[in-house]
XYZ file of C-alpha atoms in Angstrom:
597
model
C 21.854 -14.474 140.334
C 21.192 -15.598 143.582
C 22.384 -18.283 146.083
C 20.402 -21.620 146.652
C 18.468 -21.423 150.081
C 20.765 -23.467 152.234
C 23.819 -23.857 150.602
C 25.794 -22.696 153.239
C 24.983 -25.094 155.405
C 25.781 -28.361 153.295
C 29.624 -27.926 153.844
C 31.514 -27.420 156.541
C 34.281 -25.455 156.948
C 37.301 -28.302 155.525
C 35.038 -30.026 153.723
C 35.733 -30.999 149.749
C 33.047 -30.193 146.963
C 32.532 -33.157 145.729
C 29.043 -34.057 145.731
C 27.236 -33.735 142.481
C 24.065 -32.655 144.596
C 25.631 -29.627 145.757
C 26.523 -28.736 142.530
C 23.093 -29.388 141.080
C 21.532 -27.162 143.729
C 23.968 -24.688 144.057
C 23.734 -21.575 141.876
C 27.124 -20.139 139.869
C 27.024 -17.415 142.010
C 26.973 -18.916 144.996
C 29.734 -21.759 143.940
C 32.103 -18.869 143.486
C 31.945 -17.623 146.907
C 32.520 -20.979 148.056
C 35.538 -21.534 145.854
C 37.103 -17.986 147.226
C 36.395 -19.581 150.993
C 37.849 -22.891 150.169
C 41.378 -21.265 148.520
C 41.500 -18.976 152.173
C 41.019 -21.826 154.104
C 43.950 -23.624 155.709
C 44.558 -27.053 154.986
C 47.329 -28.875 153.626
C 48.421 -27.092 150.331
C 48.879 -30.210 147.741
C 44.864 -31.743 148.892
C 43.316 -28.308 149.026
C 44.804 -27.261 145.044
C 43.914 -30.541 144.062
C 40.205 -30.176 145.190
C 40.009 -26.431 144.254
C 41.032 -28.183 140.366
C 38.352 -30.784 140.271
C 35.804 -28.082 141.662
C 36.930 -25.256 138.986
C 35.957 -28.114 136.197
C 32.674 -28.816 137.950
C 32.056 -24.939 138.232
C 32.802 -24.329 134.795
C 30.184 -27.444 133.764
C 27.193 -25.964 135.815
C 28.317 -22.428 134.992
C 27.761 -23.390 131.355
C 24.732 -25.084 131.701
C 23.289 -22.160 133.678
C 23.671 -19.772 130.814
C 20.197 -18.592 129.277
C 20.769 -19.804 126.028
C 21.234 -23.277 127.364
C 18.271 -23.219 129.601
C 16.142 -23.205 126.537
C 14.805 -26.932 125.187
C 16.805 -28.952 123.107
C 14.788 -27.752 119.768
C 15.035 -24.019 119.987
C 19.010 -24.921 120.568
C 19.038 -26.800 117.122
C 17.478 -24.026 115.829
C 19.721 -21.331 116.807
C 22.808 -23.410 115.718
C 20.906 -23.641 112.349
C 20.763 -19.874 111.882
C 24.391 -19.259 113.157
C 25.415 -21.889 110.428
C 23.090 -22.216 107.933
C 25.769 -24.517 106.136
C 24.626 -27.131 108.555
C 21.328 -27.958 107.553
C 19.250 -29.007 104.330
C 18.975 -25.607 101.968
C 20.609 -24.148 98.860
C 24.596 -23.356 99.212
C 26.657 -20.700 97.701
C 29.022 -22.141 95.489
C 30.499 -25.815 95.271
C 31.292 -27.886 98.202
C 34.376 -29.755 97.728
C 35.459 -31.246 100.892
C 33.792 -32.405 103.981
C 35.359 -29.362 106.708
C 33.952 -26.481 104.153
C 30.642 -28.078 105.715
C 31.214 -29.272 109.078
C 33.752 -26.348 110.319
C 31.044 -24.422 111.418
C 29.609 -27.804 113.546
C 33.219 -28.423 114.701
C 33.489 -24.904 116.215
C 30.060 -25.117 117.719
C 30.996 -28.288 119.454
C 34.504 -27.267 120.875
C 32.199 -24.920 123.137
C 30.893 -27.184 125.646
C 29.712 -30.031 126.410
C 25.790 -29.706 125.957
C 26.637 -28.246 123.086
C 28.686 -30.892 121.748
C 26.203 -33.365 123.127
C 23.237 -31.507 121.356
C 25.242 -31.822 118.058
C 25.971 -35.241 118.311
C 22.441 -36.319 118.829
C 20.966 -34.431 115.881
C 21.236 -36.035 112.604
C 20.127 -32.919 110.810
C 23.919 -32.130 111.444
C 25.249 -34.599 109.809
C 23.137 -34.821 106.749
C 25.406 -33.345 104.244
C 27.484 -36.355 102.743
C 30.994 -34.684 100.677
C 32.642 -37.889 99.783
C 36.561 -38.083 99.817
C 38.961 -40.766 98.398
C 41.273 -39.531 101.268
C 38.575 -39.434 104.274
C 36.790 -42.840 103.254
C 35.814 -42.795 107.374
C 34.895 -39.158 107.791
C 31.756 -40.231 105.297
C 31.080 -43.534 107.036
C 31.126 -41.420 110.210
C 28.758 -38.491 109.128
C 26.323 -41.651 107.562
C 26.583 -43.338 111.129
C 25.508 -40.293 112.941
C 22.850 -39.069 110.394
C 20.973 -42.184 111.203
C 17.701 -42.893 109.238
C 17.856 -38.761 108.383
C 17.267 -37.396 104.667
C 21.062 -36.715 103.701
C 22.268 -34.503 100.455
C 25.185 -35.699 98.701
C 27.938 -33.541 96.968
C 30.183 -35.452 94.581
C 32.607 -34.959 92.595
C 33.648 -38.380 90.495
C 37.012 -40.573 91.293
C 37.440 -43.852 90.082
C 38.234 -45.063 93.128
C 35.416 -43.799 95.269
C 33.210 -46.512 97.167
C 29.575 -46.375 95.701
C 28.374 -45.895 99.314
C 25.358 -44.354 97.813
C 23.567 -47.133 96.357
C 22.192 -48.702 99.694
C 20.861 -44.724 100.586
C 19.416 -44.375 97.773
C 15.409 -44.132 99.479
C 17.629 -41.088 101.802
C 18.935 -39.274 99.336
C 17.118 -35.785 99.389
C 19.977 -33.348 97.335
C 22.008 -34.700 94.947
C 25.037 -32.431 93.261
C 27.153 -34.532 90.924
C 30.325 -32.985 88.791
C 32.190 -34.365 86.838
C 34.902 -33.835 83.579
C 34.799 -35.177 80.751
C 38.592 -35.356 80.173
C 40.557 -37.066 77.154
C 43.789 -37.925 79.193
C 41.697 -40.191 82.102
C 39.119 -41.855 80.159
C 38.553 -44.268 83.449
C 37.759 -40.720 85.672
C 35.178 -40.547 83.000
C 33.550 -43.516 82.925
C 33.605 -44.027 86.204
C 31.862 -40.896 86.750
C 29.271 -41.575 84.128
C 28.734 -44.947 85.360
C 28.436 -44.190 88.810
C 25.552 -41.589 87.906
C 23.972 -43.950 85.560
C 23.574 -46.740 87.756
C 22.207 -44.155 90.768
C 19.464 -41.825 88.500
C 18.160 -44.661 85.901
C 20.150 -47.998 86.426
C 17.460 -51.040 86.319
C 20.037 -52.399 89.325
C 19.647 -50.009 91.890
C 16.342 -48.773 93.352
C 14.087 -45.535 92.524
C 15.252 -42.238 94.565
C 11.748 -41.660 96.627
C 13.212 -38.686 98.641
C 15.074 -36.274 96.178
C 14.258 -33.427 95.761
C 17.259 -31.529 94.805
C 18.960 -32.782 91.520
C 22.011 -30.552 90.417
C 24.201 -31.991 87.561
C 27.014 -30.455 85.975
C 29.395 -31.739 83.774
C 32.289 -29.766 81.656
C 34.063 -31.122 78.670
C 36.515 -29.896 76.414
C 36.237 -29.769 72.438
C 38.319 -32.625 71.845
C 35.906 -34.984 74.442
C 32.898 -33.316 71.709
C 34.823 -34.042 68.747
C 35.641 -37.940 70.000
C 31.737 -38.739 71.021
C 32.986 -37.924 74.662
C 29.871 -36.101 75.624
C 27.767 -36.754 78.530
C 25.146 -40.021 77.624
C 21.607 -39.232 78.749
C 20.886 -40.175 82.155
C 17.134 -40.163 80.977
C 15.597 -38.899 84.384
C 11.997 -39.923 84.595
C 9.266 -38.681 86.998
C 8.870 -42.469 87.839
C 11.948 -42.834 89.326
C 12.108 -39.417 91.027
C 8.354 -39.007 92.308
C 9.574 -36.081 94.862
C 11.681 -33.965 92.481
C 11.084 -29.963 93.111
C 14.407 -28.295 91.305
C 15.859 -29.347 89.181
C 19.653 -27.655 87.748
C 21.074 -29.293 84.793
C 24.449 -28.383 83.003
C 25.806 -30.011 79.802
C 23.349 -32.720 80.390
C 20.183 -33.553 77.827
C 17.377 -32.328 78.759
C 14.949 -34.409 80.436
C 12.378 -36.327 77.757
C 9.773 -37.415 80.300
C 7.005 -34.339 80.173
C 5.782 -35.971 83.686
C 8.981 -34.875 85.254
C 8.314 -31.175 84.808
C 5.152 -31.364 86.411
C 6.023 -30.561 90.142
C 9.077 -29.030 89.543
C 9.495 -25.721 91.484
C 13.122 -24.568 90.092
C 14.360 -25.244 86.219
C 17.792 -23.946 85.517
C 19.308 -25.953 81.956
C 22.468 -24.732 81.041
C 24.060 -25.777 77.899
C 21.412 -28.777 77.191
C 20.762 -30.586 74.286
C 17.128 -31.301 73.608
C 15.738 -34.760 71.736
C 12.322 -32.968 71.746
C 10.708 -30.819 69.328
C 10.132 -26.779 70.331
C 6.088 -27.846 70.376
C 6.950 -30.734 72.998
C 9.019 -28.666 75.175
C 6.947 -26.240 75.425
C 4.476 -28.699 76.044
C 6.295 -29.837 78.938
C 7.179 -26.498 80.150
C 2.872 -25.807 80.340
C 2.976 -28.477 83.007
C 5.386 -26.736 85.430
C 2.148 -24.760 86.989
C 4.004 -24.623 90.393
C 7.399 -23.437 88.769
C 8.869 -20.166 90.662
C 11.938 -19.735 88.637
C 13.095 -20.756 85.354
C 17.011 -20.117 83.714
C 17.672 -21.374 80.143
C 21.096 -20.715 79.094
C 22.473 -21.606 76.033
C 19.682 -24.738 75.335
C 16.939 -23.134 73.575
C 18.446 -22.730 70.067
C 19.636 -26.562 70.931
C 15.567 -27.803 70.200
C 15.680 -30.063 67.001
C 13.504 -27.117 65.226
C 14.233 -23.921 63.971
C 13.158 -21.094 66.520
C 13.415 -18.634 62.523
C 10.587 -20.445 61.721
C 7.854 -19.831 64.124
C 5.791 -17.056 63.635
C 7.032 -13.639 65.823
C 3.372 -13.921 67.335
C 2.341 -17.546 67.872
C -1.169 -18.829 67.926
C -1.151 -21.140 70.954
C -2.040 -19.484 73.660
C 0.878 -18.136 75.942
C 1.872 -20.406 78.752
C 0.586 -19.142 82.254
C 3.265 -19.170 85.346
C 1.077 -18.706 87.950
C 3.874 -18.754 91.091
C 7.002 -17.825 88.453
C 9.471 -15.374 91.000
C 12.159 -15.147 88.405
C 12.729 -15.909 84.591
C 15.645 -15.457 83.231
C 16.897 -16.306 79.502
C 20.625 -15.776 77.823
C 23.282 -16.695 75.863
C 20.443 -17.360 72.764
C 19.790 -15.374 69.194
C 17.529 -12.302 69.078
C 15.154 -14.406 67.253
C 15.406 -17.465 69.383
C 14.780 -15.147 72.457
C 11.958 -13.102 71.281
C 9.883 -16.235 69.668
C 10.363 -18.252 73.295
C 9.424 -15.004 75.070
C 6.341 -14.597 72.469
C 4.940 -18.099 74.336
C 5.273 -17.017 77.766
C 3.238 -15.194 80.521
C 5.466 -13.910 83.292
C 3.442 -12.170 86.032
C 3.864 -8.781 86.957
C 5.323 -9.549 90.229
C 8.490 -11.625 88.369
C 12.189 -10.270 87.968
C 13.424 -11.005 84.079
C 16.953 -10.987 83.061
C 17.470 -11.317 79.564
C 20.398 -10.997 77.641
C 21.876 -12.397 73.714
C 24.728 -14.245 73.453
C 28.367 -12.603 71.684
C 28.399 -11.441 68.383
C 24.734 -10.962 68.153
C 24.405 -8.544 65.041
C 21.332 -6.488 66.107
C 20.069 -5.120 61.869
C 20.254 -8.648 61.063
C 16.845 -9.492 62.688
C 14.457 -6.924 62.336
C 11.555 -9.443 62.169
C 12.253 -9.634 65.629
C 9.548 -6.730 66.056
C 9.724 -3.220 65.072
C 11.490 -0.621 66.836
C 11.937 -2.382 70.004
C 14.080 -4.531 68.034
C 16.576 -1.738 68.191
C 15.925 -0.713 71.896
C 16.629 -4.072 73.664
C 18.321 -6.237 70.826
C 15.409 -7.717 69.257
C 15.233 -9.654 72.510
C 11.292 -8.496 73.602
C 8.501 -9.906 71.240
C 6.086 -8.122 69.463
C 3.187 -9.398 71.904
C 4.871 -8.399 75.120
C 1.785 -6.227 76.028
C -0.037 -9.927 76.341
C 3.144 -11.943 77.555
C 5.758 -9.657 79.873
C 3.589 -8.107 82.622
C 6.370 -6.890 84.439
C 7.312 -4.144 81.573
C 3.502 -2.664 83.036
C 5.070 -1.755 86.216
C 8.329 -0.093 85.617
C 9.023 2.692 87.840
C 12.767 3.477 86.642
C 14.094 3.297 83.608
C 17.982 2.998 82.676
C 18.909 2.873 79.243
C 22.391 2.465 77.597
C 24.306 1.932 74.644
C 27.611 -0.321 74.842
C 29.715 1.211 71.941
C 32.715 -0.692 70.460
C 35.021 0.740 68.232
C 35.799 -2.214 66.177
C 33.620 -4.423 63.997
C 32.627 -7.431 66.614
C 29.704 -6.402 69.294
C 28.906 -7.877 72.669
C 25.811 -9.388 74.108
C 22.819 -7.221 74.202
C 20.860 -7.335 78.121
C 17.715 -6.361 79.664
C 16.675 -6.739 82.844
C 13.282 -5.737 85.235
C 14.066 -6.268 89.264
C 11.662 -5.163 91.840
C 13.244 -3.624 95.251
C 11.371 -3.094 98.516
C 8.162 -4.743 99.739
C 5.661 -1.888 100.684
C 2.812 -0.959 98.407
C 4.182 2.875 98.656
C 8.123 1.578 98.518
C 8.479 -0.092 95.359
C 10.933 0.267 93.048
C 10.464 -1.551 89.537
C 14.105 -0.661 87.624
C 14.213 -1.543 83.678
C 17.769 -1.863 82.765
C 18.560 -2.203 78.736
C 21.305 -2.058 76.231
C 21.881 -1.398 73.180
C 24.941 -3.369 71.163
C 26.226 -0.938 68.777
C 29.465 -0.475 66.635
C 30.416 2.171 64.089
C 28.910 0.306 61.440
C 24.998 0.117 63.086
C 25.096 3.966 64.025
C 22.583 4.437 61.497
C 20.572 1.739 62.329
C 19.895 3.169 65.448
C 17.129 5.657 64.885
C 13.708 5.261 66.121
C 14.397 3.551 69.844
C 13.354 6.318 71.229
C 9.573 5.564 69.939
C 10.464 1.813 70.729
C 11.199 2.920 74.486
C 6.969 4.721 74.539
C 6.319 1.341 72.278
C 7.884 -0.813 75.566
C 7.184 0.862 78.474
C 4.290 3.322 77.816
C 1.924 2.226 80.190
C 4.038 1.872 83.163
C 4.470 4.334 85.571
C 7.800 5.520 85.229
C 8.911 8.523 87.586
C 12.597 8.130 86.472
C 14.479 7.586 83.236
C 18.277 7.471 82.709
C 19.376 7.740 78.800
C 23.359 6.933 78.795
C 25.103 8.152 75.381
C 22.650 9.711 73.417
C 23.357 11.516 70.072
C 21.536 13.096 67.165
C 20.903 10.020 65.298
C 18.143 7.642 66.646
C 15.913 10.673 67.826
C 14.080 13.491 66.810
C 12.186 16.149 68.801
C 8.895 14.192 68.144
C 10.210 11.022 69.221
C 11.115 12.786 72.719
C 7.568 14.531 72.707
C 6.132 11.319 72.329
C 8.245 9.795 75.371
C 7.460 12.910 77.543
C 3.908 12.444 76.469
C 4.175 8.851 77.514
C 5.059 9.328 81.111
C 2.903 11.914 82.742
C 4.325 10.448 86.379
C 8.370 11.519 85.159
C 9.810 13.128 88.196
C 13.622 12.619 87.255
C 15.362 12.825 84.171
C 19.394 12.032 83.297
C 20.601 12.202 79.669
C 24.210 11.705 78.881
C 25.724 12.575 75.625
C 27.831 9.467 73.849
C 31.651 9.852 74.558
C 31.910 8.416 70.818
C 29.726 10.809 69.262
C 30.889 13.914 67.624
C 30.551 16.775 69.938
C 28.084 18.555 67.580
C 26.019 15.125 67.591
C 25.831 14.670 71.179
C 24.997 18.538 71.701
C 21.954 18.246 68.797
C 20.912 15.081 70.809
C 20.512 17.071 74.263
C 19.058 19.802 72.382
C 16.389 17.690 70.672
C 15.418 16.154 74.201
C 14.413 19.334 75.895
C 13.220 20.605 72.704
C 10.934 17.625 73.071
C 9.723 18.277 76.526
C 9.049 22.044 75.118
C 6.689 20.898 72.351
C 4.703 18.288 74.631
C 4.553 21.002 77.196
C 3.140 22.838 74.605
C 0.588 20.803 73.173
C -0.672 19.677 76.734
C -1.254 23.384 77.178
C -2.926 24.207 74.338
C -5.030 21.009 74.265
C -6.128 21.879 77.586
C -6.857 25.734 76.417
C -8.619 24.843 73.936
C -11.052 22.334 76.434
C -11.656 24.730 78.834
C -11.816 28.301 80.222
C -9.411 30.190 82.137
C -6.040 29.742 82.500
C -4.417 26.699 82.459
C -3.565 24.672 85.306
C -0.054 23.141 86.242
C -1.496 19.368 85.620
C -1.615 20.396 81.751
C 2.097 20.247 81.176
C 3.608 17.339 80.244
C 5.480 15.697 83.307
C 3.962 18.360 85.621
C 5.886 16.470 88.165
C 9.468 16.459 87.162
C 11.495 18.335 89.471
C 14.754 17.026 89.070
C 17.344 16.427 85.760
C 20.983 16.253 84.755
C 22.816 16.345 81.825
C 26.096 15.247 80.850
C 28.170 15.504 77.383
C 29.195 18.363 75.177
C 26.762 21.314 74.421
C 26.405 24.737 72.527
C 24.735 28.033 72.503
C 21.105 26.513 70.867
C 21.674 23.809 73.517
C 21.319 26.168 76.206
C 18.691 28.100 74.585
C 16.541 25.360 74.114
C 17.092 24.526 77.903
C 16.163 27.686 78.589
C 12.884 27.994 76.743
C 11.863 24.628 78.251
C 12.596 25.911 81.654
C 10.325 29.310 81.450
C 8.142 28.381 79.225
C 7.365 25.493 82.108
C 7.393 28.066 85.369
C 5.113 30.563 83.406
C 2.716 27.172 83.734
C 3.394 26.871 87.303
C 5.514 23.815 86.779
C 9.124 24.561 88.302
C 12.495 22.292 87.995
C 13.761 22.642 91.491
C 16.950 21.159 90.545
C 19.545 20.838 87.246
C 22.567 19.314 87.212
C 25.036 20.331 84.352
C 27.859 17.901 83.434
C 28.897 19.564 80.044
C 32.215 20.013 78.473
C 33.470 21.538 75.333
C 31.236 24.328 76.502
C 30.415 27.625 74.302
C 29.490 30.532 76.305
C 27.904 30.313 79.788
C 24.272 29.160 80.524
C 23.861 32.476 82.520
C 22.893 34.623 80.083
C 20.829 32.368 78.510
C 18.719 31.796 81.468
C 18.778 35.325 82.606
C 15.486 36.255 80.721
């Protein structure tokens, strides 16, 4: 930096910096070298450290001010604060806030750095929007209120009996609402006064409509005694009438919403443990209207409908309802049946992440007119239309399947999930992530999900597939020719034998799989043979492109031999594997010999 033209000639030698003109004028640089003159100087010692003081404060002031960052307009300052904190402004939070510093720390800190800064705070309501009320900092809220002026402000309760209704007058501000509360035998009056205080706010005839919100979030939790006493949460009856603006929408262990109108705009429906007054035809009804809707979680509400999800047909005959924007769908903690009939209505574009999953105790041969053999490959969960409905399954690029085993006689949920990674037309990654539920008792239930896995995902273009404890049982070396024949593209394969599979079944299910690959190798060839003339070429094998594939579990002689043929019979075709990976144990003989020929 340099000095100011003429600064050296506003002071004279004893003279005290005192005028704010200097100072204005007067670049940092150049106020330092004055400062180092002035402490030099002679002068009587008590006048000349008392001046040097006042002038250190005044330095520090313009040397603050003459930083870059503060050179820049008031609005790209705002907006930098905003991405240092992002806690500060309107936008979705991670977790629950409870008290008023969790969101204005951040501010506080920002403000204890200067004065411009502080001033710039101050003066914005947008920092100050964010309303946490506390029975024990009654004036902290009245503050925040004071300085968010005529601002949109999000609110963040959590119920006391004693808290002011401070909201009712700000009702037309009111742009996120987050309400919790307990239902709770032992303070019936925390209750009500919860209940009522939400009441009055979302549907009371008293107070007026909520024109700004566009955020609702209501969660209540409530113990089996409140359910068992008529304790539950009343309906708060939301209506599109009252809340014209609403966009997302997050209700849990609240009705669901009977006004089909309200659905309309919404942009975000999570329901979590919701009772329904409608039918299954009305809420799907409802759920046809959300044509901007970008992501939708039902947990633990659909089997709540007042019909019978067992008796809709597996394939309905109203058309599938069409999510035009939908980013993300996700659906748990519901039946097989329940899953795959609500699935059955919907269209989820290609470009959406699912994440499905059954609730506990799911018994998997229990609901085979759930569809087929996909039943058994992702727990009856996918519908027997999902060629029509789940567009995502067409774009799979990796494929990870897995069995949880349990020893005893209870079994867990079953999952299955599709999430896209990267952004690039070349650098996409579609991963299909599954599970099996199995215990002792359903081993034998298990074959055929092998053909359910072509039946599911045969017309994506999968380039890697993981297989996590396979064993003799669900497969046979057709069902692997089939899958090899399925996905021409395969360029990585990993199959691990079942730790809770006899070693002889686990070795008979790696031998079937490359016994598979053999026999579609095989057949490609010979179809192609018998086509044309000359040899063959490499694009005739089946999964001409696999280069890479591990295997893990136990293994004998014929499992190596079968490995082997596979492997030659492939380079003979021109088709090499540049890379195996053997995890085996229990192991009879060494693979050297048996690949020596």
């Amino acid at each position: 930096m340099t000095c100011a033209s003429g600064s050296e000639s506003t002071l004279g030698p004893t003279s005290v910096l005192t005028t704010s003109q200097y100072w204005r004028q007067s670049t940092p640089q150049a106020l330092r070298q004055q400062i180092a003159r002035r402490i030099a100087q002679p002068g009587a010692k008590e006048e000349v450290a008392k001046a040097i003081s006042n002038e250190r404060l005044q330095f520090k002031t313009l040397w603050n001010r003459s930083l870059p960052i503060n050179q820049l307009p008031y609005e790209l300052l705002v907006y930098i604060f905003i991405l240092l904190h992002p806690t500060v402004t309107v936008g979705p939070y991670v977790g629950v806030l409870t008290s008023s510093r969790e969101i204005f720390q951040p501010t506080l800190e920002l403000m204890a750095t200067c004065r411009l800064w502080r001033d710039v705070i101050v003066d914005t309501p947008a920092f100050w929007s964010v309303v946490v009320p506390e029975r024990w900092n009654a004036k902290w809220t009245e503050f925040s209120l004071a300085r968010s002026r005529s601002a949109p402000i999000e609110v963040w309760a959590r119920v006391w009996p004693d808290r002011p209704r401070f909201a009712y007058p700000l009702v037309h501000r009111i742009r996120r609402l987050y309400f919790y509360f307990r239902v709770n035998i032992a303070l019936p009056s925390v209750d009500n006064s919860g209940k009522d205080w939400l009441f009055q706010l979302l549907c009371g005839t008293q107070v007026p409509a909520m024109p700004a919100l566009e955020v609702l979030e209501l969660e209540t939790t409530h113990d089996e005694r409140a359910q068992t006493r008529g304790k539950t949460p009343n309906d708060v009856n939301l209506s599109q009438q009252r809340l014209p603006r609403l966009r997302s929408l997050t209700l849990t262990g609240i009705p669901a919403p009977r006004d089909a109108a309200l659905y309309a705009d919404l942009h975000t429906l999570s329901l979590t443990s919701c009772s329904h007054s409608l039918s299954i035809d009305q809420f799907l009804d409802a759920l046809a209207l959300c044509t901007r809707l970008k992501t939708l979680c039902l947990h633990e509400t659909l089997d709540r409908l007042s019909e019978d999800w067992k008796q809709r047909d597996p394939v309905p005959r109203r058309p599938p309802i069409h999510f035009p924007y939908l980013d993300s769908l996700e659906v748990s903690q519901h039946g097989s049946v329940c899953t795959s009939r609500f699935l059955s209505h919907i269209h989820v574009r290609a470009s959406a992440q699912l994440e499905i999953s059954t609730r506990d105790h799911t018994r998997v041969p229990t609901h085979r007119d759930a569809g087929a053999s996909i039943l058994l490959l992702a727990g009856g969960m996918v519908p027997p239309n999902h060629a029509a409905t789940l567009a995502p399954l067409a774009t799979v690029t990796d494929v990870d399947v897995s069995t949880c085993w349990s020893c005893d006689w209870g079994i867990g949920p079953a999952w299955f999930s599709v999430a896209r990674t990267g952004t690039g037309a070349t650098d996409t990654t579609v991963t299909a992530r599954m599970s099996m539920n199995m215990t002792r008792a359903d081993w034998g239930a298990r074959r055929g999900w092998v053909r359910g896995l072509v039946e599911l995902l045969g017309r994506a273009p999968v380039t890697t597939l993981l297989v996590d404890h396979v064993d003799s049982r669900p497969d046979s070396v057709a069902d692997w020719a089939a899958v090899f024949r399925a996905f021409p593209r395969l360029e990585c394969l990993v199959v691990c034998a079942s730790e809770y599979a006899q070693d002889s079944d686990g070795a008979v299910g790696i031998e079937r799989m490359f016994l598979g690959l053999h026999a579609a190798s095989v057949s490609a060839t010979a179809t192609a043979t018998a086509t044309r003339t000359g040899a063959c070429s490499p694009a005739a094998v089946a999964c001409p492109h696999l280069k890479r594939s591990g295997v893990g579990g136990s293994a004998t002689m014929t499992v190596y031999e079968a490995i082997r043929t596979c492997i030659v019979y492939r380079g003979r075709q021109g088709v090499v594997l540049e890379e195996l990976e053997l995890y085996l144990t229990r192991c009879c003989g060494d693979l050297s010999p048996a690949l020596g020929g």
